[in-house]
């Protein structure tokens, strides 16, 4: 589905409204500040430990390498580069540590974020919150594991295939650009994706920017599914239904996620902004989806077939 500018704008405006509403919510404020404190303290402790256990020993080894290379007259370039690469890898790990911890918590303790979601939904639409709570949570662990394995397998196969085909003489250089056009066209259409890829071929310096945009579009889908877990879990949505729901609301969803995504990627404040986004998604759900009925034994609710409120006739 090609992204719709009007729906993108609508999603972004919903995010701004939801953020303003959430910022006035006392519980969200408390959780936001707590996350900032925990992240900052945790990062400070991690930096102190890593500096003492890794960076300082690396500094001593690097200094010794320089001294001995001068005294013994040998080329220390390779060893110096290896030490620098090790330091960069550890530094990158530290930068990603808060987001890694956040990812673990969202999967290990989803109830924490579920309470934030429902706390906000109680304020935005109490009747919606009551109806959604009445539905029993369903985890579908096997279906989720199977879906994740299939998705990872598909991505690995595509990467391996592109790597092998790119080595074919004469046409190998076209594999990655053509593949990028076909995937990116789902979001921006073939003319725009073709123009972006053509620019990266003509101006190699733009490849980094193109890769960043492409990676961000894919990551936003994963981010939105994490935020929607409380909603999906209570309505018993299987992975394929979740994907169908996302595709039906793709433009609005990406517009909404844009307001939070880049803040969440900042290591020191990312977890706090994730909490804000988790609260804000409650307003998105209340505005963009129909309220489910109160649960009765044996009832089902096909979220992929819902019509958005803005598209349904007023009653």
PDB file of C-alpha atoms in Angstrom:
ATOM      1  CA  UNK A   1       0.000   0.000   0.000  1.00  0.00           C
ATOM      2  CA  UNK A   2       1.432   3.357  -1.076  1.00  0.00           C
ATOM      3  CA  UNK A   3       1.527   5.872   1.746  1.00  0.00           C
ATOM      4  CA  UNK A   4      -1.224   8.485   1.694  1.00  0.00           C
ATOM      5  CA  UNK A   5      -0.077  12.002   2.571  1.00  0.00           C
ATOM      6  CA  UNK A   6      -3.444  13.013   4.026  1.00  0.00           C
ATOM      7  CA  UNK A   7      -3.536   9.964   6.280  1.00  0.00           C
ATOM      8  CA  UNK A   8       0.097  10.494   7.292  1.00  0.00           C
ATOM      9  CA  UNK A   9      -0.781  14.038   8.352  1.00  0.00           C
ATOM     10  CA  UNK A  10      -3.860  12.799  10.223  1.00  0.00           C
ATOM     11  CA  UNK A  11      -1.765  10.213  12.076  1.00  0.00           C
ATOM     12  CA  UNK A  12       0.817  12.798  13.055  1.00  0.00           C
ATOM     13  CA  UNK A  13      -1.860  15.193  14.335  1.00  0.00           C
ATOM     14  CA  UNK A  14      -3.345  12.348  16.386  1.00  0.00           C
ATOM     15  CA  UNK A  15       0.101  11.743  17.907  1.00  0.00           C
ATOM     16  CA  UNK A  16       0.467  15.412  18.855  1.00  0.00           C
ATOM     17  CA  UNK A  17      -2.994  15.440  20.451  1.00  0.00           C
ATOM     18  CA  UNK A  18      -2.309  12.162  22.268  1.00  0.00           C
ATOM     19  CA  UNK A  19       1.055  13.411  23.554  1.00  0.00           C
ATOM     20  CA  UNK A  20      -0.503  16.567  24.958  1.00  0.00           C
ATOM     21  CA  UNK A  21      -3.218  14.477  26.629  1.00  0.00           C
ATOM     22  CA  UNK A  22      -0.717  11.934  28.007  1.00  0.00           C
ATOM     23  CA  UNK A  23       1.578  14.676  29.303  1.00  0.00           C
ATOM     24  CA  UNK A  24      -1.248  15.804  31.621  1.00  0.00           C
ATOM     25  CA  UNK A  25      -1.824  12.264  32.891  1.00  0.00           C
ATOM     26  CA  UNK A  26      -0.211  11.921  36.312  1.00  0.00           C
ATOM     27  CA  UNK A  27       0.596   8.227  36.023  1.00  0.00           C
ATOM     28  CA  UNK A  28       2.220   8.698  32.611  1.00  0.00           C
ATOM     29  CA  UNK A  29       4.248  11.600  34.000  1.00  0.00           C
ATOM     30  CA  UNK A  30       5.438   9.418  36.884  1.00  0.00           C
ATOM     31  CA  UNK A  31       6.383   6.505  34.618  1.00  0.00           C
ATOM     32  CA  UNK A  32       8.130   8.861  32.176  1.00  0.00           C
ATOM     33  CA  UNK A  33      10.297  10.373  34.922  1.00  0.00           C
ATOM     34  CA  UNK A  34      10.986   6.937  36.446  1.00  0.00           C
ATOM     35  CA  UNK A  35      12.156   5.595  33.087  1.00  0.00           C
ATOM     36  CA  UNK A  36      14.441   8.606  32.614  1.00  0.00           C
ATOM     37  CA  UNK A  37      15.947   8.138  36.077  1.00  0.00           C
ATOM     38  CA  UNK A  38      16.465   4.391  35.684  1.00  0.00           C
ATOM     39  CA  UNK A  39      17.964   4.787  32.194  1.00  0.00           C
ATOM     40  CA  UNK A  40      20.345   7.593  33.192  1.00  0.00           C
ATOM     41  CA  UNK A  41      21.486   5.846  36.380  1.00  0.00           C
ATOM     42  CA  UNK A  42      21.825   2.516  34.568  1.00  0.00           C
ATOM     43  CA  UNK A  43      23.831   4.076  31.740  1.00  0.00           C
ATOM     44  CA  UNK A  44      26.112   5.896  34.196  1.00  0.00           C
ATOM     45  CA  UNK A  45      26.790   2.655  36.098  1.00  0.00           C
ATOM     46  CA  UNK A  46      27.304   0.718  32.848  1.00  0.00           C
ATOM     47  CA  UNK A  47      29.763   3.328  31.539  1.00  0.00           C
ATOM     48  CA  UNK A  48      31.693   3.248  34.824  1.00  0.00           C
ATOM     49  CA  UNK A  49      31.902  -0.561  34.781  1.00  0.00           C
ATOM     50  CA  UNK A  50      32.797  -0.804  31.106  1.00  0.00           C
ATOM     51  CA  UNK A  51      35.395   1.945  31.449  1.00  0.00           C
ATOM     52  CA  UNK A  52      37.055   0.113  34.337  1.00  0.00           C
ATOM     53  CA  UNK A  53      36.776  -3.385  32.868  1.00  0.00           C
ATOM     54  CA  UNK A  54      37.214  -2.713  29.147  1.00  0.00           C
ATOM     55  CA  UNK A  55      38.150   0.827  28.094  1.00  0.00           C
ATOM     56  CA  UNK A  56      40.975   1.353  30.577  1.00  0.00           C
ATOM     57  CA  UNK A  57      42.630  -2.039  29.850  1.00  0.00           C
ATOM     58  CA  UNK A  58      42.260  -1.299  26.109  1.00  0.00           C
ATOM     59  CA  UNK A  59      43.936   2.052  26.672  1.00  0.00           C
ATOM     60  CA  UNK A  60      46.848   0.334  28.459  1.00  0.00           C
ATOM     61  CA  UNK A  61      47.198  -2.236  25.665  1.00  0.00           C
ATOM     62  CA  UNK A  62      47.036   0.496  23.020  1.00  0.00           C
ATOM     63  CA  UNK A  63      49.687   2.534  24.840  1.00  0.00           C
ATOM     64  CA  UNK A  64      51.910  -0.540  25.228  1.00  0.00           C
ATOM     65  CA  UNK A  65      51.422  -1.373  21.548  1.00  0.00           C
ATOM     66  CA  UNK A  66      52.567   2.120  20.548  1.00  0.00           C
ATOM     67  CA  UNK A  67      55.580   2.043  22.870  1.00  0.00           C
ATOM     68  CA  UNK A  68      56.756  -1.436  21.823  1.00  0.00           C
ATOM     69  CA  UNK A  69      56.262  -0.701  18.124  1.00  0.00           C
ATOM     70  CA  UNK A  70      58.550   2.322  18.535  1.00  0.00           C
ATOM     71  CA  UNK A  71      61.181   0.384  20.487  1.00  0.00           C
ATOM     72  CA  UNK A  72      61.110  -2.814  18.438  1.00  0.00           C
ATOM     73  CA  UNK A  73      60.521  -1.123  15.079  1.00  0.00           C
ATOM     74  CA  UNK A  74      57.487  -3.132  13.902  1.00  0.00           C
ATOM     75  CA  UNK A  75      54.323  -2.043  12.117  1.00  0.00           C
ATOM     76  CA  UNK A  76      51.539  -1.645  14.698  1.00  0.00           C
ATOM     77  CA  UNK A  77      48.857  -0.465  12.248  1.00  0.00           C
ATOM     78  CA  UNK A  78      46.841  -3.701  12.178  1.00  0.00           C
ATOM     79  CA  UNK A  79      46.867  -4.184  15.938  1.00  0.00           C
ATOM     80  CA  UNK A  80      45.951  -0.523  16.491  1.00  0.00           C
ATOM     81  CA  UNK A  81      43.006  -0.867  14.096  1.00  0.00           C
ATOM     82  CA  UNK A  82      41.867  -4.056  15.851  1.00  0.00           C
ATOM     83  CA  UNK A  83      41.950  -2.309  19.240  1.00  0.00           C
ATOM     84  CA  UNK A  84      40.047   0.673  17.841  1.00  0.00           C
ATOM     85  CA  UNK A  85      37.458  -1.638  16.282  1.00  0.00           C
ATOM     86  CA  UNK A  86      37.009  -3.405  19.639  1.00  0.00           C
ATOM     87  CA  UNK A  87      36.467  -0.097  21.416  1.00  0.00           C
ATOM     88  CA  UNK A  88      33.921   1.015  18.798  1.00  0.00           C
ATOM     89  CA  UNK A  89      32.030  -2.290  19.126  1.00  0.00           C
ATOM     90  CA  UNK A  90      31.842  -1.964  22.929  1.00  0.00           C
ATOM     91  CA  UNK A  91      30.780   1.678  22.621  1.00  0.00           C
ATOM     92  CA  UNK A  92      28.032   0.705  20.166  1.00  0.00           C
ATOM     93  CA  UNK A  93      26.832  -1.994  22.574  1.00  0.00           C
ATOM     94  CA  UNK A  94      26.627   0.592  25.359  1.00  0.00           C
ATOM     95  CA  UNK A  95      24.640   2.923  23.137  1.00  0.00           C
ATOM     96  CA  UNK A  96      22.160   0.161  22.313  1.00  0.00           C
ATOM     97  CA  UNK A  97      21.947  -1.154  25.891  1.00  0.00           C
ATOM     98  CA  UNK A  98      18.831   0.829  27.007  1.00  0.00           C
ATOM     99  CA  UNK A  99      16.934  -0.129  23.838  1.00  0.00           C
ATOM    100  CA  UNK A 100      17.992  -3.755  24.248  1.00  0.00           C
ATOM    101  CA  UNK A 101      16.724  -3.697  27.834  1.00  0.00           C
ATOM    102  CA  UNK A 102      13.478  -2.096  26.688  1.00  0.00           C
ATOM    103  CA  UNK A 103      13.009  -4.798  24.054  1.00  0.00           C
ATOM    104  CA  UNK A 104      13.541  -7.526  26.656  1.00  0.00           C
ATOM    105  CA  UNK A 105      11.034  -5.942  29.068  1.00  0.00           C
ATOM    106  CA  UNK A 106       8.349  -5.498  26.379  1.00  0.00           C
ATOM    107  CA  UNK A 107       8.526  -9.238  25.672  1.00  0.00           C
ATOM    108  CA  UNK A 108       9.144 -10.525  29.209  1.00  0.00           C
ATOM    109  CA  UNK A 109       6.792  -8.169  31.104  1.00  0.00           C
ATOM    110  CA  UNK A 110       4.103  -6.987  28.652  1.00  0.00           C
ATOM    111  CA  UNK A 111       1.696  -6.395  31.562  1.00  0.00           C
ATOM    112  CA  UNK A 112       3.767  -3.344  32.593  1.00  0.00           C
ATOM    113  CA  UNK A 113       2.994  -1.592  29.321  1.00  0.00           C
ATOM    114  CA  UNK A 114      -0.541  -2.971  29.270  1.00  0.00           C
ATOM    115  CA  UNK A 115      -1.274  -1.073  32.491  1.00  0.00           C
ATOM    116  CA  UNK A 116       0.053   2.141  30.955  1.00  0.00           C
ATOM    117  CA  UNK A 117      -2.114   1.603  27.865  1.00  0.00           C
ATOM    118  CA  UNK A 118      -5.300   0.919  29.838  1.00  0.00           C
ATOM    119  CA  UNK A 119      -4.601   3.754  32.278  1.00  0.00           C
ATOM    120  CA  UNK A 120      -4.620   6.156  29.330  1.00  0.00           C
ATOM    121  CA  UNK A 121      -7.598   4.453  27.652  1.00  0.00           C
ATOM    122  CA  UNK A 122      -9.598   4.840  30.886  1.00  0.00           C
ATOM    123  CA  UNK A 123      -9.119   8.593  30.563  1.00  0.00           C
ATOM    124  CA  UNK A 124      -9.712   8.822  26.812  1.00  0.00           C
ATOM    125  CA  UNK A 125     -12.705   6.460  26.478  1.00  0.00           C
ATOM    126  CA  UNK A 126     -13.800   4.616  29.666  1.00  0.00           C
ATOM    127  CA  UNK A 127     -16.450   2.549  27.851  1.00  0.00           C
ATOM    128  CA  UNK A 128     -13.893   1.355  25.299  1.00  0.00           C
ATOM    129  CA  UNK A 129     -11.481   0.413  28.110  1.00  0.00           C
ATOM    130  CA  UNK A 130     -14.209  -1.524  29.932  1.00  0.00           C
ATOM    131  CA  UNK A 131     -15.217  -3.435  26.797  1.00  0.00           C
ATOM    132  CA  UNK A 132     -11.620  -4.257  25.838  1.00  0.00           C
ATOM    133  CA  UNK A 133     -10.767  -5.445  29.363  1.00  0.00           C
ATOM    134  CA  UNK A 134     -13.702  -7.846  29.284  1.00  0.00           C
ATOM    135  CA  UNK A 135     -11.992  -9.886  26.571  1.00  0.00           C
ATOM    136  CA  UNK A 136      -9.609 -12.577  27.906  1.00  0.00           C
ATOM    137  CA  UNK A 137      -5.968 -12.205  26.921  1.00  0.00           C
ATOM    138  CA  UNK A 138      -4.676 -14.725  24.402  1.00  0.00           C
ATOM    139  CA  UNK A 139      -0.965 -15.080  23.791  1.00  0.00           C
ATOM    140  CA  UNK A 140      -0.759 -17.468  20.804  1.00  0.00           C
ATOM    141  CA  UNK A 141       2.861 -18.279  21.620  1.00  0.00           C
ATOM    142  CA  UNK A 142       3.227 -20.986  18.960  1.00  0.00           C
ATOM    143  CA  UNK A 143       1.630 -18.844  16.234  1.00  0.00           C
ATOM    144  CA  UNK A 144       3.889 -15.903  17.140  1.00  0.00           C
ATOM    145  CA  UNK A 145       7.003 -18.105  17.188  1.00  0.00           C
ATOM    146  CA  UNK A 146       6.079 -19.639  13.826  1.00  0.00           C
ATOM    147  CA  UNK A 147       5.384 -16.210  12.311  1.00  0.00           C
ATOM    148  CA  UNK A 148       8.683 -14.779  13.634  1.00  0.00           C
ATOM    149  CA  UNK A 149      10.622 -17.774  12.284  1.00  0.00           C
ATOM    150  CA  UNK A 150       8.989 -17.421   8.864  1.00  0.00           C
ATOM    151  CA  UNK A 151       9.701 -13.694   8.737  1.00  0.00           C
ATOM    152  CA  UNK A 152      13.343 -14.146   9.761  1.00  0.00           C
ATOM    153  CA  UNK A 153      13.742 -17.020   7.294  1.00  0.00           C
ATOM    154  CA  UNK A 154      12.285 -14.914   4.486  1.00  0.00           C
ATOM    155  CA  UNK A 155      14.585 -11.981   5.270  1.00  0.00           C
ATOM    156  CA  UNK A 156      17.615 -14.273   5.487  1.00  0.00           C
ATOM    157  CA  UNK A 157      16.735 -15.948   2.172  1.00  0.00           C
ATOM    158  CA  UNK A 158      16.306 -12.553   0.492  1.00  0.00           C
ATOM    159  CA  UNK A 159      19.634 -11.333   1.871  1.00  0.00           C
ATOM    160  CA  UNK A 160      21.449 -14.516   0.850  1.00  0.00           C
ATOM    161  CA  UNK A 161      19.859 -14.480  -2.589  1.00  0.00           C
ATOM    162  CA  UNK A 162      20.789 -10.827  -3.145  1.00  0.00           C
ATOM    163  CA  UNK A 163      24.350 -11.543  -1.995  1.00  0.00           C
ATOM    164  CA  UNK A 164      24.744 -14.455  -4.432  1.00  0.00           C
ATOM    165  CA  UNK A 165      23.084 -12.719  -7.381  1.00  0.00           C
ATOM    166  CA  UNK A 166      25.147  -9.561  -6.850  1.00  0.00           C
ATOM    167  CA  UNK A 167      28.242 -11.585  -7.785  1.00  0.00           C
ATOM    168  CA  UNK A 168      26.916 -12.437 -11.257  1.00  0.00           C
ATOM    169  CA  UNK A 169      29.022 -10.648 -13.909  1.00  0.00           C
ATOM    170  CA  UNK A 170      27.522  -7.649 -15.723  1.00  0.00           C
ATOM    171  CA  UNK A 171      24.121  -7.710 -13.991  1.00  0.00           C
ATOM    172  CA  UNK A 172      25.154  -8.256 -10.366  1.00  0.00           C
ATOM    173  CA  UNK A 173      25.363  -4.546  -9.610  1.00  0.00           C
ATOM    174  CA  UNK A 174      21.637  -4.183 -10.445  1.00  0.00           C
ATOM    175  CA  UNK A 175      20.374  -6.701  -7.871  1.00  0.00           C
ATOM    176  CA  UNK A 176      20.408  -4.497  -4.761  1.00  0.00           C
ATOM    177  CA  UNK A 177      18.945  -1.374  -6.484  1.00  0.00           C
ATOM    178  CA  UNK A 178      16.127  -3.399  -8.113  1.00  0.00           C
ATOM    179  CA  UNK A 179      15.348  -5.200  -4.848  1.00  0.00           C
ATOM    180  CA  UNK A 180      15.306  -1.914  -2.973  1.00  0.00           C
ATOM    181  CA  UNK A 181      12.914  -0.377  -5.519  1.00  0.00           C
ATOM    182  CA  UNK A 182      10.493  -3.329  -5.251  1.00  0.00           C
ATOM    183  CA  UNK A 183      10.409  -3.224  -1.431  1.00  0.00           C
ATOM    184  CA  UNK A 184      10.370   0.562  -1.053  1.00  0.00           C
ATOM    185  CA  UNK A 185       7.615   0.910  -3.662  1.00  0.00           C
ATOM    186  CA  UNK A 186       5.184  -0.616  -1.161  1.00  0.00           C
ATOM    187  CA  UNK A 187       5.527   2.568   0.881  1.00  0.00           C
ATOM    188  CA  UNK A 188       6.140   5.398  -1.593  1.00  0.00           C
ATOM    189  CA  UNK A 189       5.254   3.942  -5.012  1.00  0.00           C
ATOM    190  CA  UNK A 190       7.506   2.976  -7.917  1.00  0.00           C
ATOM    191  CA  UNK A 191       8.249   6.492  -9.276  1.00  0.00           C
ATOM    192  CA  UNK A 192       9.475   7.835  -5.927  1.00  0.00           C
ATOM    193  CA  UNK A 193      11.364   4.653  -4.960  1.00  0.00           C
ATOM    194  CA  UNK A 194      12.970   4.509  -8.408  1.00  0.00           C
ATOM    195  CA  UNK A 195      14.073   8.140  -8.106  1.00  0.00           C
ATOM    196  CA  UNK A 196      15.587   7.542  -4.652  1.00  0.00           C
ATOM    197  CA  UNK A 197      17.514   4.459  -5.799  1.00  0.00           C
ATOM    198  CA  UNK A 198      18.650   6.187  -9.018  1.00  0.00           C
ATOM    199  CA  UNK A 199      20.010   9.024  -6.890  1.00  0.00           C
ATOM    200  CA  UNK A 200      21.960   6.533  -4.761  1.00  0.00           C
ATOM    201  CA  UNK A 201      23.497   5.018  -7.919  1.00  0.00           C
ATOM    202  CA  UNK A 202      24.424   8.387  -9.433  1.00  0.00           C
ATOM    203  CA  UNK A 203      25.539   9.904  -6.104  1.00  0.00           C
ATOM    204  CA  UNK A 204      27.065   7.089  -3.988  1.00  0.00           C
ATOM    205  CA  UNK A 205      27.300   9.441  -1.008  1.00  0.00           C
ATOM    206  CA  UNK A 206      23.492   9.320  -0.657  1.00  0.00           C
ATOM    207  CA  UNK A 207      23.437   5.541  -0.090  1.00  0.00           C
ATOM    208  CA  UNK A 208      23.722   5.953   3.667  1.00  0.00           C
ATOM    209  CA  UNK A 209      20.690   8.273   3.721  1.00  0.00           C
ATOM    210  CA  UNK A 210      18.681   5.904   1.514  1.00  0.00           C
ATOM    211  CA  UNK A 211      19.533   2.941   3.721  1.00  0.00           C
ATOM    212  CA  UNK A 212      18.544   4.924   6.838  1.00  0.00           C
ATOM    213  CA  UNK A 213      15.144   5.849   5.367  1.00  0.00           C
ATOM    214  CA  UNK A 214      14.525   2.284   4.197  1.00  0.00           C
ATOM    215  CA  UNK A 215      15.517   0.766   7.539  1.00  0.00           C
ATOM    216  CA  UNK A 216      13.377   3.300   9.436  1.00  0.00           C
ATOM    217  CA  UNK A 217      10.259   2.473   7.395  1.00  0.00           C
ATOM    218  CA  UNK A 218      10.657  -1.222   8.186  1.00  0.00           C
ATOM    219  CA  UNK A 219      11.455  -0.569  11.866  1.00  0.00           C
ATOM    220  CA  UNK A 220       8.357   1.585  12.291  1.00  0.00           C
ATOM    221  CA  UNK A 221       6.216  -1.458  11.539  1.00  0.00           C
ATOM    222  CA  UNK A 222       7.882  -3.446  14.344  1.00  0.00           C
ATOM    223  CA  UNK A 223       7.621  -0.452  16.685  1.00  0.00           C
ATOM    224  CA  UNK A 224       3.895  -0.032  16.044  1.00  0.00           C
ATOM    225  CA  UNK A 225       3.234  -3.732  16.653  1.00  0.00           C
ATOM    226  CA  UNK A 226       4.999  -3.471  20.029  1.00  0.00           C
ATOM    227  CA  UNK A 227       2.783  -0.532  20.991  1.00  0.00           C
ATOM    228  CA  UNK A 228      -0.367  -2.348  19.867  1.00  0.00           C
ATOM    229  CA  UNK A 229       0.330  -5.520  21.899  1.00  0.00           C
ATOM    230  CA  UNK A 230      -2.201  -4.709  24.677  1.00  0.00           C
ATOM    231  CA  UNK A 231      -4.914  -4.180  22.071  1.00  0.00           C
ATOM    232  CA  UNK A 232      -4.032  -7.251  20.016  1.00  0.00           C
ATOM    233  CA  UNK A 233      -3.637  -9.539  23.041  1.00  0.00           C
ATOM    234  CA  UNK A 234      -7.053  -8.766  24.505  1.00  0.00           C
ATOM    235  CA  UNK A 235      -8.855  -9.295  21.199  1.00  0.00           C
ATOM    236  CA  UNK A 236      -6.991 -12.514  20.433  1.00  0.00           C
ATOM    237  CA  UNK A 237      -5.445 -11.253  17.204  1.00  0.00           C
ATOM    238  CA  UNK A 238      -3.094 -13.756  15.593  1.00  0.00           C
ATOM    239  CA  UNK A 239       0.089 -12.499  13.846  1.00  0.00           C
ATOM    240  CA  UNK A 240      -1.488 -12.549  10.363  1.00  0.00           C
ATOM    241  CA  UNK A 241      -4.476 -10.552  11.653  1.00  0.00           C
ATOM    242  CA  UNK A 242      -2.094  -8.049  13.212  1.00  0.00           C
ATOM    243  CA  UNK A 243      -0.291  -7.607   9.896  1.00  0.00           C
ATOM    244  CA  UNK A 244      -3.641  -7.148   8.119  1.00  0.00           C
ATOM    245  CA  UNK A 245      -4.685  -4.518  10.672  1.00  0.00           C
ATOM    246  CA  UNK A 246      -1.385  -2.677  10.237  1.00  0.00           C
ATOM    247  CA  UNK A 247      -1.703  -2.681   6.448  1.00  0.00           C
ATOM    248  CA  UNK A 248      -5.267  -1.371   6.638  1.00  0.00           C
ATOM    249  CA  UNK A 249      -4.073   1.557   8.794  1.00  0.00           C
ATOM    250  CA  UNK A 250      -0.525   1.821   7.435  1.00  0.00           C
ATOM    251  CA  UNK A 251      -0.372   5.485   6.422  1.00  0.00           C
ATOM    252  CA  UNK A 252      -2.098   6.771   9.560  1.00  0.00           C
ATOM    253  CA  UNK A 253      -0.019   4.445  11.720  1.00  0.00           C
ATOM    254  CA  UNK A 254       3.301   5.595  10.228  1.00  0.00           C
ATOM    255  CA  UNK A 255       2.252   9.229  10.596  1.00  0.00           C
ATOM    256  CA  UNK A 256       1.480   8.543  14.258  1.00  0.00           C
ATOM    257  CA  UNK A 257       4.718   6.611  14.859  1.00  0.00           C
ATOM    258  CA  UNK A 258       6.830   9.335  13.217  1.00  0.00           C
ATOM    259  CA  UNK A 259       6.134  11.610  16.185  1.00  0.00           C
ATOM    260  CA  UNK A 260       7.873   9.148  18.548  1.00  0.00           C
ATOM    261  CA  UNK A 261      10.175   6.867  16.550  1.00  0.00           C
ATOM    262  CA  UNK A 262      13.319   8.989  16.403  1.00  0.00           C
ATOM    263  CA  UNK A 263      13.033   9.991  20.083  1.00  0.00           C
ATOM    264  CA  UNK A 264      12.750   6.328  21.060  1.00  0.00           C
ATOM    265  CA  UNK A 265      15.989   5.590  19.161  1.00  0.00           C
ATOM    266  CA  UNK A 266      17.929   7.958  21.465  1.00  0.00           C
ATOM    267  CA  UNK A 267      19.640   5.662  23.963  1.00  0.00           C
ATOM    268  CA  UNK A 268      19.443   7.832  27.096  1.00  0.00           C
ATOM    269  CA  UNK A 269      15.820   8.945  26.713  1.00  0.00           C
ATOM    270  CA  UNK A 270      14.390   6.261  24.393  1.00  0.00           C
ATOM    271  CA  UNK A 271      12.662   4.122  27.074  1.00  0.00           C
ATOM    272  CA  UNK A 272      10.914   7.188  28.520  1.00  0.00           C
ATOM    273  CA  UNK A 273       9.550   8.173  25.110  1.00  0.00           C
ATOM    274  CA  UNK A 274       8.440   4.581  24.519  1.00  0.00           C
ATOM    275  CA  UNK A 275       6.281   4.871  27.645  1.00  0.00           C
ATOM    276  CA  UNK A 276       4.835   8.118  26.314  1.00  0.00           C
ATOM    277  CA  UNK A 277       4.107   6.436  22.966  1.00  0.00           C
ATOM    278  CA  UNK A 278       2.531   3.445  24.740  1.00  0.00           C
ATOM    279  CA  UNK A 279       0.121   5.770  26.515  1.00  0.00           C
ATOM    280  CA  UNK A 280      -0.552   7.818  23.395  1.00  0.00           C
ATOM    281  CA  UNK A 281      -1.480   4.769  21.288  1.00  0.00           C
ATOM    282  CA  UNK A 282      -4.624   4.440  23.418  1.00  0.00           C
ATOM    283  CA  UNK A 283      -6.009   7.590  21.813  1.00  0.00           C
ATOM    284  CA  UNK A 284      -5.144   6.219  18.364  1.00  0.00           C
ATOM    285  CA  UNK A 285      -7.091   3.025  19.115  1.00  0.00           C
ATOM    286  CA  UNK A 286     -10.111   4.898  20.484  1.00  0.00           C
ATOM    287  CA  UNK A 287     -10.269   7.206  17.446  1.00  0.00           C
ATOM    288  CA  UNK A 288      -9.343   4.805  14.635  1.00  0.00           C
ATOM    289  CA  UNK A 289     -11.145   1.601  15.576  1.00  0.00           C
ATOM    290  CA  UNK A 290     -14.657   0.530  16.473  1.00  0.00           C
ATOM    291  CA  UNK A 291     -15.297  -0.284  20.108  1.00  0.00           C
ATOM    292  CA  UNK A 292     -15.686  -4.057  20.548  1.00  0.00           C
ATOM    293  CA  UNK A 293     -18.764  -5.392  22.331  1.00  0.00           C
ATOM    294  CA  UNK A 294     -18.531  -6.769  25.854  1.00  0.00           C
ATOM    295  CA  UNK A 295     -17.109 -10.282  25.735  1.00  0.00           C
ATOM    296  CA  UNK A 296     -19.399 -13.299  25.785  1.00  0.00           C
ATOM    297  CA  UNK A 297     -18.139 -16.904  25.823  1.00  0.00           C
ATOM    298  CA  UNK A 298     -17.177 -18.025  22.333  1.00  0.00           C
ATOM    299  CA  UNK A 299     -17.256 -14.506  20.855  1.00  0.00           C
ATOM    300  CA  UNK A 300     -14.644 -13.391  18.302  1.00  0.00           C
ATOM    301  CA  UNK A 301     -13.709  -9.950  17.010  1.00  0.00           C
ATOM    302  CA  UNK A 302     -12.094  -9.745  13.599  1.00  0.00           C
ATOM    303  CA  UNK A 303      -9.969  -6.638  13.945  1.00  0.00           C
ATOM    304  CA  UNK A 304      -8.692  -6.871  10.381  1.00  0.00           C
ATOM    305  CA  UNK A 305     -12.253  -6.365   9.135  1.00  0.00           C
ATOM    306  CA  UNK A 306     -12.986  -3.308  11.265  1.00  0.00           C
ATOM    307  CA  UNK A 307     -13.808  -0.040   9.578  1.00  0.00           C
ATOM    308  CA  UNK A 308     -12.132   3.022  10.929  1.00  0.00           C
ATOM    309  CA  UNK A 309     -14.440   5.445  12.695  1.00  0.00           C
ATOM    310  CA  UNK A 310     -13.546   8.186  10.267  1.00  0.00           C
ATOM    311  CA  UNK A 311     -14.760   5.965   7.381  1.00  0.00           C
ATOM    312  CA  UNK A 312     -17.900   4.611   9.034  1.00  0.00           C
ATOM    313  CA  UNK A 313     -21.234   6.431   8.897  1.00  0.00           C
ATOM    314  CA  UNK A 314     -22.119   8.411  11.962  1.00  0.00           C
ATOM    315  CA  UNK A 315     -24.747   6.880  14.216  1.00  0.00           C
TER     316      UNK A 315
END
